[in-house]
N, CA, C and O atoms as a DFTB+ gen file, in Angstrom:
504 C
 N C O
     1  1     -14.403      14.687      13.334
     2  2     -13.058      14.922      12.851
     3  2     -13.055      14.792      11.336
     4  3     -13.619      13.842      10.792
     5  1     -12.429      15.733      10.657
     6  2     -12.348      15.703       9.196
     7  2     -11.256      14.756       8.737
     8  3     -10.302      14.484       9.465
     9  1     -11.406      14.264       7.533
    10  2     -10.401      13.377       6.963
    11  2      -9.114      14.139       6.689
    12  3      -9.137      15.332       6.387
    13  1      -7.995      13.440       6.796
    14  2      -6.695      14.016       6.468
    15  2      -6.317      13.484       5.093
    16  3      -6.080      12.289       4.917
    17  1      -6.266      14.388       4.128
    18  2      -6.019      13.987       2.745
    19  2      -4.537      13.822       2.424
    20  3      -4.200      13.302       1.360
    21  1      -3.652      14.248       3.307
    22  2      -2.228      14.213       3.016
    23  2      -1.740      12.799       2.734
    24  3      -0.965      12.585       1.802
    25  1      -2.186      11.838       3.526
    26  2      -1.734      10.465       3.319
    27  2      -2.228       9.916       1.978
    28  3      -1.492       9.209       1.289
    29  1      -3.458      10.236       1.612
    30  2      -3.988       9.796       0.320
    31  2      -3.263      10.431      -0.847
    32  3      -2.967       9.767      -1.840
    33  1      -2.977      11.718      -0.726
    34  2      -2.254      12.416      -1.794
    35  2      -0.839      11.864      -1.913
    36  3      -0.337      11.670      -3.021
    37  1      -0.200      11.614      -0.783
    38  2       1.158      11.061      -0.812
    39  2       1.170       9.673      -1.442
    40  3       2.092       9.328      -2.180
    41  1       0.153       8.888      -1.151
    42  2       0.053       7.559      -1.757
    43  2      -0.129       7.664      -3.270
    44  3       0.491       6.920      -4.030
    45  1      -0.978       8.589      -3.696
    46  2      -1.185       8.791      -5.129
    47  2       0.095       9.296      -5.797
    48  3       0.410       8.901      -6.920
    49  1       0.831      10.167      -5.105
    50  2       2.093      10.681      -5.650
    51  2       3.096       9.545      -5.793
    52  3       3.793       9.469      -6.806
    53  1       3.187       8.651      -4.794
    54  2       4.107       7.514      -4.901
    55  2       3.711       6.589      -6.046
    56  3       4.578       6.066      -6.747
    57  1       2.426       6.385      -6.240
    58  2       1.965       5.566      -7.366
    59  2       2.334       6.222      -8.679
    60  3       2.801       5.554      -9.602
    61  1       2.124       7.549      -8.773
    62  2       2.479       8.290      -9.986
    63  2       3.983       8.210     -10.244
    64  3       4.406       8.029     -11.386
    65  1       4.794       8.345      -9.188
    66  2       6.240       8.259      -9.339
    67  2       6.666       6.873      -9.821
    68  3       7.585       6.749     -10.631
    69  1       5.997       5.834      -9.323
    70  2       6.309       4.476      -9.764
    71  2       5.975       4.295     -11.243
    72  3       6.737       3.670     -11.980
    73  1       4.848       4.837     -11.673
    74  2       4.469       4.744     -13.095
    75  2       5.459       5.522     -13.958
    76  3       5.842       5.068     -15.036
    77  1       5.870       6.699     -13.478
    78  2       6.834       7.500     -14.248
    79  2       8.173       6.774     -14.337
    80  3       8.800       6.768     -15.397
    81  1       8.620       6.162     -13.242
    82  2       9.880       5.422     -13.269
    83  2       9.791       4.235     -14.222
    84  3      10.752       3.929     -14.929
    85  1       8.651       3.572     -14.242
    86  2       8.450       2.456     -15.174
    87  2       8.509       2.941     -16.623
    88  3       9.072       2.265     -17.484
    89  1       7.933       4.103     -16.888
    90  2       7.963       4.679     -18.235
    91  2       9.393       5.030     -18.634
    92  3       9.800       4.801     -19.773
    93  1      10.146       5.582     -17.702
    94  2      11.542       5.942     -17.971
    95  2      12.370       4.697     -18.272
    96  3      13.165       4.692     -19.211
    97  1      12.186       3.644     -17.480
    98  2      12.949       2.417     -17.721
    99  2      12.545       1.767     -19.038
   100  3      13.376       1.154     -19.708
   101  1      11.285       1.896     -19.410
   102  2      10.844       1.388     -20.710
   103  2      11.521       2.166     -21.836
   104  3      11.936       1.578     -22.834
   105  1      11.632       3.473     -21.679
   106  2      12.325       4.279     -22.685
   107  2      13.783       3.838     -22.828
   108  3      14.295       3.701     -23.939
   109  1      14.446       3.617     -21.681
   110  2      15.855       3.201     -21.715
   111  2      15.983       1.824     -22.355
   112  3      16.918       1.580     -23.118
   113  1      15.053       0.924     -22.052
   114  2      15.100      -0.421     -22.625
   115  2      14.936      -0.404     -24.137
   116  3      15.436      -1.292     -24.827
   117  1      14.236       0.606     -24.658
   118  2      14.013       0.708     -26.091
   119  2      14.947       1.715     -26.757
   120  3      14.647       2.215     -27.841
   121  1      16.066       2.012     -26.124
   122  2      16.984       3.021     -26.648
   123  2      17.527       2.667     -28.029
   124  3      17.874       3.564     -28.797
   125  1      17.605       1.396     -28.356
   126  2      18.133       0.981     -29.663
   127  2      17.058       0.446     -30.599
   128  3      17.380      -0.106     -31.651
   129  1      15.802       0.596     -30.241
   130  2      14.707       0.122     -31.078
   131  2      14.406       1.154     -32.158
   132  3      14.057       2.290     -31.840
   133  1      14.534       0.783     -33.420
   134  2      14.273       1.747     -34.498
   135  2      12.832       2.265     -34.459
   136  3      11.890       1.487     -34.306
   137  1      12.670       3.569     -34.598
   138  2      11.352       4.177     -34.662
   139  2      10.662       4.375     -33.321
   140  3       9.553       4.906     -33.278
   141  1      11.291       3.960     -32.226
   142  2      10.653       4.104     -30.915
   143  2      10.663       5.571     -30.504
   144  3      11.677       6.254     -30.644
   145  1       9.531       6.052     -29.997
   146  2       9.399       7.420     -29.514
   147  2       9.392       7.409     -27.995
   148  3       8.642       6.656     -27.374
   149  1      10.234       8.251     -27.399
   150  2      10.281       8.357     -25.938
   151  2       8.934       8.847     -25.419
   152  3       8.294       9.702     -26.031
   153  1       8.516       8.298     -24.288
   154  2       7.235       8.663     -23.686
   155  2       7.458       9.240     -22.302
   156  3       8.506       9.034     -21.690
   157  1       6.468       9.958     -21.818
   158  2       6.462      10.463     -20.449
   159  2       5.021      10.480     -19.984
   160  3       4.099      10.394     -20.795
   161  1       4.827      10.590     -18.692
   162  2       3.475      10.596     -18.132
   163  2       2.992      12.028     -17.928
   164  3       3.772      12.981     -17.957
   165  1       1.712      12.146     -17.725
   166  2       1.094      13.444     -17.459
   167  2       1.657      13.984     -16.143
   168  3       1.804      13.216     -15.192
   169  1       1.976      15.281     -16.055
   170  2       2.506      15.838     -14.804
   171  2       1.553      15.609     -13.635
   172  3       0.333      15.621     -13.803
   173  1       2.127      15.399     -12.445
   174  2       1.322      15.095     -11.271
   175  2       0.368      16.236     -10.920
   176  3      -0.722      15.990     -10.403
   177  1       0.761      17.465     -11.192
   178  2      -0.123      18.600     -10.893
   179  2      -1.441      18.468     -11.655
   180  3      -2.498      18.802     -11.120
   181  1      -1.389      17.987     -12.891
   182  2      -2.613      17.793     -13.673
   183  2      -3.422      16.617     -13.139
   184  3      -4.651      16.666     -13.105
   185  1      -2.735      15.572     -12.726
   186  2      -3.425      14.416     -12.141
   187  2      -4.115      14.838     -10.850
   188  3      -5.272      14.490     -10.616
   189  1      -3.408      15.582     -10.020
   190  2      -3.965      16.039      -8.753
   191  2      -5.129      16.987      -8.974
   192  3      -6.114      16.937      -8.237
   193  1      -5.032      17.847      -9.971
   194  2      -6.116      18.783     -10.261
   195  2      -7.387      18.029     -10.652
   196  3      -8.491      18.453     -10.310
   197  1      -7.238      16.934     -11.355
   198  2      -8.398      16.165     -11.805
   199  2      -9.118      15.466     -10.649
   200  3     -10.323      15.228     -10.727
   201  1      -8.385      15.137      -9.574
   202  2      -8.994      14.386      -8.469
   203  2      -9.072      15.192      -7.188
   204  3      -9.457      14.653      -6.150
   205  1      -8.719      16.467      -7.231
   206  2      -8.647      17.305      -6.039
   207  2     -10.011      17.400      -5.358
   208  3     -11.015      17.681      -6.012
   209  1     -10.048      17.164      -4.037
   210  2     -11.313      17.321      -3.327
   211  2     -11.662      18.807      -3.223
   212  3     -10.776      19.658      -3.146
   213  1     -12.949      19.103      -3.223
   214  2     -13.385      20.490      -3.094
   215  2     -13.082      20.995      -1.692
   216  3     -13.218      20.273      -0.705
   217  1     -12.671      22.242      -1.636
   218  2     -12.391      22.877      -0.356
   219  2     -13.720      23.315       0.262
   220  3     -14.606      23.798      -0.444
   221  1     -13.854      23.151       1.544
   222  2     -15.070      23.555       2.244
   223  2     -14.720      24.602       3.287
   224  3     -13.764      24.443       4.047
   225  1     -15.502      25.673       3.316
   226  2     -15.308      26.724       4.319
   227  2     -16.227      26.419       5.495
   228  3     -17.448      26.387       5.344
   229  1     -15.641      26.198       6.658
   230  2     -16.444      25.899       7.838
   231  2     -16.791      27.159       8.622
   232  3     -17.521      27.096       9.611
   233  1     -16.274      28.291       8.187
   234  2     -16.526      29.560       8.863
   235  2     -16.684      30.636       7.786
   236  3     -15.950      30.608       6.798
   237  1     -17.611      31.578       7.941
   238  2     -17.794      32.621       6.917
   239  2     -16.538      33.453       6.660
   240  3     -16.418      34.058       5.594
   241  1     -15.602      33.499       7.604
   242  2     -14.370      34.261       7.440
   243  2     -13.320      33.554       6.600
   244  3     -12.319      34.165       6.227
   245  1     -13.531      32.266       6.293
   246  2     -12.567      31.520       5.488
   247  2     -12.614      31.970       4.038
   248  3     -13.676      32.304       3.512
   249  1     -11.463      31.975       3.405
   250  2     -11.396      32.329       1.996
   251  2     -11.805      31.136       1.149
   252  3     -11.495      29.992       1.481
   253  1     -12.494      31.406       0.068
   254  2     -12.882      30.364      -0.871
   255  2     -11.825      30.248      -1.955
   256  3     -11.283      31.258      -2.404
   257  1     -11.532      29.048      -2.372
   258  2     -10.588      28.814      -3.462
   259  2     -11.357      28.881      -4.769
   260  3     -11.933      27.889      -5.216
   261  1     -11.361      30.053      -5.374
   262  2     -12.126      30.232      -6.604
   263  2     -11.260      30.169      -7.845
   264  3     -11.774      30.189      -8.963
   265  1      -9.951      30.093      -7.661
   266  2      -9.064      30.074      -8.824
   267  2      -8.806      28.644      -9.270
   268  3      -8.749      27.721      -8.458
   269  1      -8.655      28.484     -10.547
   270  2      -8.281      27.178     -11.085
   271  2      -6.771      27.051     -10.974
   272  3      -6.044      28.013     -11.223
   273  1      -6.314      25.908     -10.615
   274  2      -4.880      25.695     -10.467
   275  2      -4.233      25.768     -11.831
   276  3      -4.642      25.074     -12.762
   277  1      -3.225      26.605     -11.947
   278  2      -2.552      26.762     -13.234
   279  2      -1.139      26.247     -13.218
   280  3      -0.395      26.449     -14.178
   281  1      -0.747      25.578     -12.137
   282  2       0.630      25.118     -12.018
   283  2       0.905      23.879     -12.834
   284  3       0.009      23.309     -13.457
   285  1       2.150      23.474     -12.821
   286  2       2.559      22.270     -13.531
   287  2       2.996      22.580     -14.942
   288  3       2.385      23.396     -15.632
   289  1       4.033      21.938     -15.353
   290  2       4.536      22.137     -16.700
   291  2       3.858      21.162     -17.643
   292  3       3.447      20.072     -17.246
   293  1       3.752      21.565     -18.873
   294  2       3.235      20.655     -19.884
   295  2       4.264      19.555     -20.098
   296  3       5.441      19.731     -19.784
   297  1       3.828      18.439     -20.624
   298  2       4.756      17.351     -20.911
   299  2       5.763      17.862     -21.932
   300  3       5.398      18.417     -22.968
   301  1       7.034      17.663     -21.616
   302  2       8.074      18.172     -22.500
   303  2       8.111      17.402     -23.804
   304  3       7.795      16.213     -23.852
   305  1       8.494      18.082     -24.836
   306  2       8.617      17.468     -26.147
   307  2       9.913      16.672     -26.182
   308  3      10.997      17.253     -26.136
   309  1       9.816      15.379     -26.261
   310  2      10.999      14.530     -26.223
   311  2      11.876      14.703     -27.463
   312  3      13.075      14.429     -27.410
   313  1      11.302      15.147     -28.564
   314  2      12.086      15.311     -29.784
   315  2      13.033      16.505     -29.693
   316  3      13.888      16.682     -30.561
   317  1      12.890      17.324     -28.654
   318  2      13.733      18.506     -28.503
   319  2      15.190      18.121     -28.246
   320  3      16.079      18.933     -28.501
   321  1      15.461      16.924     -27.756
   322  2      16.847      16.530     -27.498
   323  2      17.509      16.067     -28.783
   324  3      18.439      16.715     -29.262
   325  1      17.062      14.993     -29.335
   326  2      17.578      14.540     -30.624
   327  2      16.797      13.318     -31.082
   328  3      16.184      12.608     -30.285
   329  1      16.838      13.102     -32.359
   330  2      16.256      11.911     -32.944
   331  2      17.335      11.272     -33.793
   332  3      17.955      11.939     -34.622
   333  1      17.564       9.979     -33.592
   334  2      18.619       9.305     -34.346
   335  2      18.151       9.014     -35.765
   336  3      16.984       9.201     -36.107
   337  1      19.074       8.561     -36.564
   338  2      18.753       8.240     -37.961
   339  2      17.705       7.145     -38.065
   340  3      16.970       7.084     -39.051
   341  1      17.629       6.282     -37.064
   342  2      16.651       5.198     -37.088
   343  2      15.261       5.667     -36.659
   344  3      14.316       4.878     -36.652
   345  1      15.132       6.955     -36.299
   346  2      13.845       7.474     -35.872
   347  2      13.590       7.332     -34.380
   348  3      12.508       7.664     -33.895
   349  1      14.587       6.840     -33.652
   350  2      14.458       6.661     -32.208
   351  2      14.735       7.990     -31.512
   352  3      15.752       8.627     -31.786
   353  1      13.841       8.418     -30.613
   354  2      14.001       9.707     -29.943
   355  2      14.440       9.588     -28.487
   356  3      14.378      10.568     -27.744
   357  1      14.885       8.397     -28.067
   358  2      15.295       8.203     -26.683
   359  2      16.702       8.754     -26.478
   360  3      17.628       8.406     -27.211
   361  1      16.853       9.610     -25.482
   362  2      18.153      10.118     -25.072
   363  2      18.447       9.521     -23.701
   364  3      17.744       9.811     -22.733
   365  1      19.471       8.697     -23.614
   366  2      19.826       8.059     -22.344
   367  2      20.096       9.121     -21.282
   368  3      19.685       8.973     -20.131
   369  1      20.793      10.200     -21.673
   370  2      21.101      11.263     -20.714
   371  2      19.819      11.886     -20.166
   372  3      19.696      12.113     -18.963
   373  1      18.880      12.155     -21.046
   374  2      17.603      12.757     -20.633
   375  2      16.845      11.818     -19.690
   376  3      16.289      12.255     -18.682
   377  1      16.828      10.548     -20.019
   378  2      16.122       9.572     -19.192
   379  2      16.781       9.444     -17.819
   380  3      16.086       9.270     -16.818
   381  1      18.108       9.528     -17.758
   382  2      18.790       9.461     -16.467
   383  2      18.510      10.706     -15.625
   384  3      18.408      10.613     -14.402
   385  1      18.386      11.869     -16.266
   386  2      18.016      13.086     -15.554
   387  2      16.615      12.929     -14.969
   388  3      16.378      13.260     -13.808
   389  1      15.692      12.423     -15.782
   390  2      14.325      12.221     -15.295
   391  2      14.287      11.196     -14.163
   392  3      13.511      11.345     -13.219
   393  1      15.112      10.162     -14.251
   394  2      15.175       9.149     -13.201
   395  2      15.679       9.762     -11.895
   396  3      15.180       9.427     -10.820
   397  1      16.659      10.654     -11.983
   398  2      17.139      11.352     -10.794
   399  2      16.061      12.241     -10.190
   400  3      15.956      12.347      -8.968
   401  1      15.256      12.884     -11.040
   402  2      14.150      13.711     -10.561
   403  2      13.129      12.867      -9.812
   404  3      12.609      13.283      -8.776
   405  1      12.843      11.680     -10.341
   406  2      11.883      10.778      -9.684
   407  2      12.426      10.342      -8.330
   408  3      11.686      10.308      -7.347
   409  1      13.711      10.009      -8.271
   410  2      14.325       9.588      -7.009
   411  2      14.256      10.701      -5.970
   412  3      13.921      10.446      -4.813
   413  1      14.571      11.938      -6.369
   414  2      14.521      13.070      -5.447
   415  2      13.084      13.327      -4.985
   416  3      12.852      13.604      -3.808
   417  1      12.134      13.240      -5.895
   418  2      10.727      13.468      -5.545
   419  2      10.220      12.390      -4.591
   420  3       9.460      12.682      -3.668
   421  1      10.638      11.149      -4.812
   422  2      10.236      10.053      -3.931
   423  2      10.799      10.267      -2.528
   424  3      10.091      10.068      -1.541
   425  1      12.052      10.667      -2.434
   426  2      12.672      10.921      -1.129
   427  2      11.983      12.079      -0.406
   428  3      11.727      12.004       0.796
   429  1      11.687      13.140      -1.139
   430  2      10.997      14.281      -0.541
   431  2       9.603      13.892      -0.068
   432  3       9.194      14.251       1.036
   433  1       8.881      13.165      -0.898
   434  2       7.528      12.725      -0.539
   435  2       7.549      11.897       0.737
   436  3       6.735      12.114       1.634
   437  1       8.473      10.952       0.821
   438  2       8.546      10.108       2.021
   439  2       9.005      10.895       3.237
   440  3       8.559      10.611       4.349
   441  1       9.884      11.875       3.059
   442  2      10.309      12.721       4.172
   443  2       9.159      13.532       4.737
   444  3       9.025      13.662       5.954
   445  1       8.331      14.077       3.865
   446  2       7.173      14.853       4.310
   447  2       6.198      13.960       5.071
   448  3       5.670      14.357       6.110
   449  1       5.962      12.775       4.563
   450  2       5.042      11.850       5.232
   451  2       5.577      11.444       6.604
   452  3       4.818      11.389       7.572
   453  1       6.869      11.160       6.696
   454  2       7.442      10.798       8.002
   455  2       7.300      11.942       8.995
   456  3       6.942      11.723      10.153
   457  1       7.582      13.169       8.544
   458  2       7.469      14.332       9.435
   459  2       6.021      14.543       9.869
   460  3       5.759      14.824      11.039
   461  1       5.086      14.410       8.940
   462  2       3.673      14.577       9.275
   463  2       3.215      13.478      10.228
   464  3       2.454      13.735      11.161
   465  1       3.678      12.259       9.993
   466  2       3.309      11.147      10.860
   467  2       3.827      11.373      12.276
   468  3       3.102      11.138      13.242
   469  1       5.091      11.833      12.415
   470  2       5.637      12.131      13.745
   471  2       4.833      13.237      14.422
   472  3       4.553      13.163      15.618
   473  1       4.461      14.270      13.651
   474  2       3.681      15.368      14.214
   475  2       2.311      14.869      14.675
   476  3       1.833      15.254      15.742
   477  1       1.688      14.018      13.875
   478  2       0.390      13.464      14.240
   479  2       0.480      12.601      15.490
   480  3      -0.390      12.679      16.357
   481  1       1.524      11.777      15.594
   482  2       1.700      10.950      16.787
   483  2       1.956      11.813      18.020
   484  3       1.443      11.520      19.100
   485  1       2.743      12.868      17.865
   486  2       3.041      13.755      18.993
   487  2       1.782      14.468      19.469
   488  3       1.581      14.649      20.670
   489  1       0.944      14.867      18.537
   490  2      -0.269      15.604      18.926
   491  2      -1.321      14.714      19.576
   492  3      -2.203      15.215      20.273
   493  1      -1.244      13.411      19.362
   494  2      -2.253      12.524      19.937
   495  2      -1.786      11.855      21.242
   496  3      -2.560      11.145      21.885
   497  1      -0.538      12.079      21.627
   498  2      -0.059      11.496      22.887
   499  2      -0.778      12.121      24.054
   500  3      -1.042      13.323      24.074
   501  1      -1.088      11.294      25.023
   502  2      -1.810      11.775      26.210
   503  2      -0.857      12.009      27.353
   504  3      -1.279      12.415      28.435
């Protein structure tokens, strides 16, 4: 039986989401710190591309994945929103939008895992 990578990927995604949420809260905490620059983490698509397991064809009729993954957005430029006179580039509104994105992604990730887990349990029932 081959390994199921979905659970490992979901775990890595939850870890990435936790790190991103921590970065967002750090940005909000430093909203009034002079000279502080807002930070963000590397997009998960790039993280996943770096650790992606190689695909194996078990049958000559299987297609090979020869393309490099080009998805994922580059890290957005935080200065595009505004920079205050003190040199601080944190936008509370922007950070709250990102926090909502993390919450939605976490809910989706857990929903997919629950559905996959139910499917796996159903398929193994005797």
